[in-house]
XYZ file of N, CA and C in Angstrom:
381
model
N 3.920 22.802 19.755
C 4.765 22.191 18.756
C 3.863 21.725 17.621
N 4.332 21.965 16.387
C 3.603 21.507 15.210
C 4.448 20.440 14.544
N 3.792 19.401 14.070
C 4.485 18.303 13.411
C 4.245 18.355 11.912
N 5.301 18.110 11.147
C 5.229 18.108 9.694
C 5.914 16.855 9.170
N 5.461 16.420 8.011
C 6.125 15.355 7.279
C 6.830 16.039 6.113
N 8.144 15.878 6.044
C 8.943 16.499 4.993
C 9.561 15.380 4.163
N 9.451 15.485 2.836
C 10.033 14.489 1.948
C 11.213 15.106 1.207
N 12.381 14.473 1.341
C 13.603 14.921 0.680
C 14.180 13.744 -0.084
N 14.357 13.915 -1.393
C 14.889 12.851 -2.244
C 14.139 11.537 -2.055
N 12.818 11.621 -1.926
C 12.003 10.415 -1.840
C 11.932 9.797 -0.449
N 12.635 10.332 0.548
C 12.616 9.788 1.898
C 11.853 10.748 2.795
N 10.879 10.229 3.562
C 10.047 11.068 4.423
C 10.640 11.171 5.818
N 10.550 12.376 6.392
C 11.034 12.643 7.739
C 9.909 13.304 8.520
N 9.733 12.932 9.787
C 8.776 13.579 10.656
C 9.545 14.656 11.419
N 9.052 15.901 11.340
C 9.752 17.034 11.929
C 8.808 17.770 12.867
N 9.260 18.034 14.103
C 8.497 18.834 15.054
C 9.080 20.233 15.086
N 8.212 21.247 14.974
C 8.659 22.637 14.942
C 7.941 23.401 16.048
N 8.700 24.093 16.893
C 8.108 24.926 17.932
C 7.839 26.311 17.377
N 6.711 26.875 17.776
C 6.370 28.219 17.342
C 6.939 29.217 18.336
N 7.537 30.273 17.828
C 8.117 31.306 18.670
C 7.288 32.575 18.578
N 7.168 33.270 19.715
C 6.488 34.558 19.730
C 7.433 35.631 19.216
N 6.946 36.849 19.147
C 7.759 37.964 18.661
C 8.990 38.199 19.513
N 8.896 37.866 20.813
C 10.042 38.074 21.699
C 10.973 36.860 21.735
N 10.696 35.834 20.942
C 11.562 34.668 20.849
C 11.225 33.558 21.822
N 10.184 33.722 22.622
C 9.795 32.665 23.559
C 8.884 31.670 22.861
N 8.891 30.446 23.375
C 8.077 29.378 22.781
C 6.613 29.645 23.080
N 5.787 29.583 22.053
C 4.343 29.769 22.194
C 3.748 28.422 22.562
N 2.945 28.379 23.616
C 2.323 27.126 24.044
C 1.253 26.721 23.039
N 1.257 25.463 22.670
C 0.254 24.950 21.742
C -1.045 24.715 22.489
N -2.200 24.844 21.826
C -3.471 24.549 22.480
C -3.482 23.114 22.987
N -4.245 22.845 24.057
C -4.291 21.512 24.668
C -4.685 20.450 23.655
N -5.630 20.768 22.771
C -6.063 19.773 21.783
C -4.936 19.422 20.829
N -4.069 20.372 20.522
C -2.954 20.114 19.618
C -1.893 19.260 20.289
N -1.745 19.400 21.631
C -0.732 18.639 22.357
C -1.070 17.156 22.388
N -2.345 16.831 22.450
C -2.735 15.436 22.584
C -3.030 14.782 21.250
N -3.250 15.572 20.231
C -3.605 15.007 18.926
C -2.378 14.413 18.270
N -2.545 13.276 17.673
C -1.446 12.647 16.936
C -1.270 13.380 15.616
N -0.034 13.528 15.148
C 0.174 14.218 13.878
C -0.447 13.435 12.728
N -1.046 14.158 11.831
C -1.659 13.520 10.662
C -0.558 13.051 9.723
N -0.714 11.876 9.202
C 0.256 11.345 8.258
C -0.118 11.797 6.859
N 0.686 12.647 6.291
C 0.427 13.140 4.940
C 0.958 12.150 3.923
N 0.247 12.017 2.846
C 0.721 11.136 1.776
C 1.915 11.790 1.100
N 2.927 11.008 0.849
C 4.111 11.539 0.176
C 3.745 11.893 -1.262
N 4.230 13.045 -1.750
C 3.909 13.417 -3.127
C 4.556 12.440 -4.109
N 3.884 12.270 -5.222
C 4.416 11.368 -6.247
C 5.682 11.977 -6.836
N 6.682 11.147 -7.010
C 7.949 11.618 -7.572
C 7.758 11.916 -9.061
N 8.452 12.949 -9.525
C 8.393 13.290 -10.947
C 9.073 12.195 -11.748
N 8.564 11.874 -12.918
C 9.207 10.830 -13.712
C 10.614 11.262 -14.124
N 11.542 10.331 -14.041
C 12.930 10.621 -14.414
C 13.031 10.698 -15.932
N 13.928 11.556 -16.433
C 14.122 11.597 -17.882
C 14.553 10.228 -18.388
N 14.191 9.957 -19.622
C 14.470 8.660 -20.213
C 15.972 8.379 -20.271
N 16.344 7.183 -19.834
C 17.728 6.738 -19.934
C 17.703 5.446 -20.744
N 18.452 5.426 -21.843
C 18.456 4.269 -22.721
C 19.718 3.450 -22.490
N 19.655 2.193 -22.829
C 20.837 1.349 -22.756
C 21.701 1.630 -23.981
N 22.977 1.883 -23.746
C 23.893 2.163 -24.847
C 24.562 0.861 -25.290
N 25.029 0.806 -26.523
C 25.713 -0.394 -26.977
C 26.927 -0.696 -26.110
N 27.232 -1.966 -25.934
C 28.359 -2.366 -25.087
C 29.691 -2.073 -25.760
N 29.729 -2.081 -27.082
C 30.980 -1.862 -27.795
C 31.095 -0.409 -28.224
N 32.328 0.064 -28.298
C 32.563 1.437 -28.729
C 33.262 2.231 -27.650
N 33.547 3.482 -27.974
C 34.199 4.383 -27.030
C 33.134 5.061 -26.190
N 33.280 4.965 -24.882
C 32.294 5.538 -23.972
C 32.618 6.999 -23.697
N 31.583 7.824 -23.660
C 31.703 9.231 -23.285
C 31.075 9.338 -21.903
N 31.898 9.653 -20.893
C 31.450 9.721 -19.507
C 31.375 11.170 -19.041
N 30.485 11.426 -18.105
C 30.369 12.767 -17.542
C 31.605 13.065 -16.689
N 32.287 14.186 -16.939
C 33.482 14.504 -16.157
C 33.150 15.021 -14.757
N 31.902 15.436 -14.527
C 31.479 15.965 -13.238
C 29.959 15.937 -13.172
N 29.367 16.112 -11.983
C 27.907 16.106 -11.876
C 27.290 17.328 -12.547
N 26.106 17.153 -13.086
C 25.412 18.272 -13.713
C 24.134 17.804 -14.376
N 23.589 18.677 -15.236
C 22.356 18.369 -15.954
C 22.610 18.501 -17.456
N 22.105 17.549 -18.220
C 22.213 17.613 -19.673
C 21.279 18.725 -20.131
N 21.855 19.863 -20.492
C 21.059 21.033 -20.870
C 20.595 20.933 -22.321
N 21.434 20.354 -23.182
C 21.074 20.257 -24.586
C 21.828 19.102 -25.238
N 21.160 18.425 -26.147
C 21.790 17.392 -26.969
C 21.981 18.029 -28.335
N 23.244 18.139 -28.774
C 23.567 18.909 -29.974
C 23.471 18.129 -31.279
N 23.491 16.805 -31.216
C 23.367 15.983 -32.428
C 22.319 14.897 -32.171
N 21.726 14.416 -33.233
C 20.702 13.377 -33.104
C 21.354 12.020 -32.848
N 20.617 11.166 -32.161
C 21.064 9.798 -31.916
C 21.286 9.105 -33.261
N 22.401 8.430 -33.423
C 22.703 7.731 -34.665
C 23.463 8.572 -35.685
N 23.823 9.808 -35.310
C 24.550 10.710 -36.199
C 26.035 10.373 -36.194
N 26.665 10.490 -37.364
C 28.112 10.312 -37.442
C 28.763 11.616 -36.993
N 29.669 11.509 -36.023
C 30.336 12.692 -35.475
C 31.839 12.604 -35.716
N 32.485 13.763 -35.668
C 33.940 13.835 -35.839
C 34.590 13.994 -34.474
N 35.855 13.656 -34.389
C 36.618 13.807 -33.150
C 36.579 15.277 -32.720
N 36.376 15.508 -31.439
C 36.311 16.835 -30.813
C 35.063 17.643 -31.180
N 34.067 17.028 -31.824
C 32.808 17.709 -32.111
C 31.956 17.715 -30.833
N 31.380 18.863 -30.501
C 30.506 18.948 -29.327
C 29.251 18.124 -29.574
N 28.898 17.269 -28.583
C 27.715 16.424 -28.750
C 26.618 16.757 -27.738
N 26.991 17.219 -26.535
C 26.005 17.650 -25.540
C 26.536 18.861 -24.777
N 25.597 19.588 -24.167
C 25.953 20.681 -23.268
C 25.582 20.211 -21.864
N 26.591 20.179 -20.981
C 26.403 19.766 -19.596
C 26.463 21.015 -18.724
N 25.363 21.300 -18.028
C 25.328 22.474 -17.153
C 25.714 22.054 -15.745
N 26.697 22.758 -15.196
C 27.127 22.515 -13.819
C 27.456 23.850 -13.181
N 26.888 24.105 -12.027
C 27.128 25.345 -11.288
C 26.846 26.577 -12.153
N 25.736 26.528 -12.886
C 25.268 27.633 -13.739
C 26.197 27.917 -14.922
N 27.073 26.986 -15.257
C 27.962 27.156 -16.407
C 27.697 26.052 -17.420
N 27.697 26.412 -18.698
C 27.510 25.447 -19.772
C 28.863 24.912 -20.209
N 28.962 23.591 -20.315
C 30.202 22.932 -20.707
C 29.917 22.006 -21.881
N 30.642 22.190 -22.979
C 30.489 21.303 -24.127
C 31.215 19.996 -23.847
N 30.518 18.899 -24.044
C 31.132 17.572 -23.962
C 31.343 17.138 -25.403
N 32.585 16.806 -25.729
C 32.942 16.511 -27.117
C 33.188 15.027 -27.341
N 33.104 14.649 -28.607
C 33.358 13.270 -29.003
C 34.868 12.997 -28.934
N 35.276 11.926 -28.257
C 36.699 11.611 -28.155
C 37.260 10.968 -29.426
N 36.373 10.564 -30.334
C 36.808 9.928 -31.575
C 35.720 10.093 -32.628
N 36.014 9.668 -33.843
C 35.037 9.716 -34.928
C 34.190 8.459 -34.887
N 32.907 8.584 -35.221
C 32.033 7.418 -35.273
C 30.574 7.818 -35.155
N 29.726 6.830 -34.955
C 28.281 7.039 -34.831
C 27.939 7.087 -33.343
N 27.229 8.142 -32.942
C 26.916 8.357 -31.526
C 25.578 7.724 -31.161
N 25.567 7.050 -30.010
C 24.345 6.500 -29.435
C 24.261 7.021 -28.009
N 23.216 7.801 -27.719
C 23.096 8.431 -26.409
C 22.495 7.492 -25.373
N 22.996 7.609 -24.142
C 22.459 6.852 -23.010
C 21.605 7.753 -22.119
N 21.624 9.064 -22.370
C 20.843 10.030 -21.592
C 20.094 10.943 -22.560
N 19.159 11.700 -22.013
C 18.415 12.647 -22.833
C 18.459 14.026 -22.177
N 17.986 15.011 -22.907
C 17.956 16.390 -22.414
C 17.186 16.432 -21.092
N 17.752 17.145 -20.116
C 17.111 17.282 -18.819
C 17.552 16.271 -17.779
N 18.323 15.261 -18.199
C 18.777 14.231 -17.263
C 19.858 14.788 -16.335
N 19.775 14.428 -15.067
C 20.826 14.765 -14.114
C 21.821 13.620 -14.102
N 23.099 13.950 -14.187
C 24.139 12.933 -14.220
C 25.154 13.182 -13.111
N 25.773 12.127 -12.670
C 26.858 12.192 -11.688
C 28.180 12.016 -12.425
N 29.280 12.195 -11.722
C 30.599 11.966 -12.304
C 30.673 10.525 -12.809
N 31.222 10.329 -13.974
C 31.417 9.027 -14.637
C 30.120 8.352 -15.079
N 29.027 9.090 -15.183
C 27.800 8.542 -15.757
C 27.984 8.448 -17.262
N 27.546 7.332 -17.845
C 27.640 7.155 -19.298
C 26.693 8.131 -19.982
N 27.249 8.986 -20.828
C 26.446 9.931 -21.603
C 26.130 9.354 -22.971
N 27.156 8.787 -23.623
C 26.970 8.240 -24.975
C 28.059 7.230 -25.263
N 27.842 6.480 -26.324
C 28.843 5.549 -26.850
C 29.037 5.902 -28.312
N 30.299 5.931 -28.719
C 30.612 6.219 -30.121
C 31.248 4.975 -30.716
N 30.618 4.449 -31.760
C 31.140 3.222 -32.390
C 31.310 3.410 -33.881
């Protein structure tokens, strides 16, 4: 049996894996491997999360309708936008979806390109 440390979403798990021969039978581990304690591997450093800014409290909030990744920001922060103007492209399940402004006003983004968002995550505020 070989022991591995697997990290998923920042949480480490110790996993024992048996080696199988070509005929599907378990291969016996060498005696030294049976008695040796598994080495504790250092968990890899997590990648820095894309910048998330605090949006103004007042104004109309633009929320993510479903989970996905902000593939592109179509207008600059602080730009005046018109109602139904596309402001970001949200990629979900390999499809690009335009997220539009629900009203006219100045847009302030709470997320940046590359950010992963869940349903109802604040994308921007329009005031």
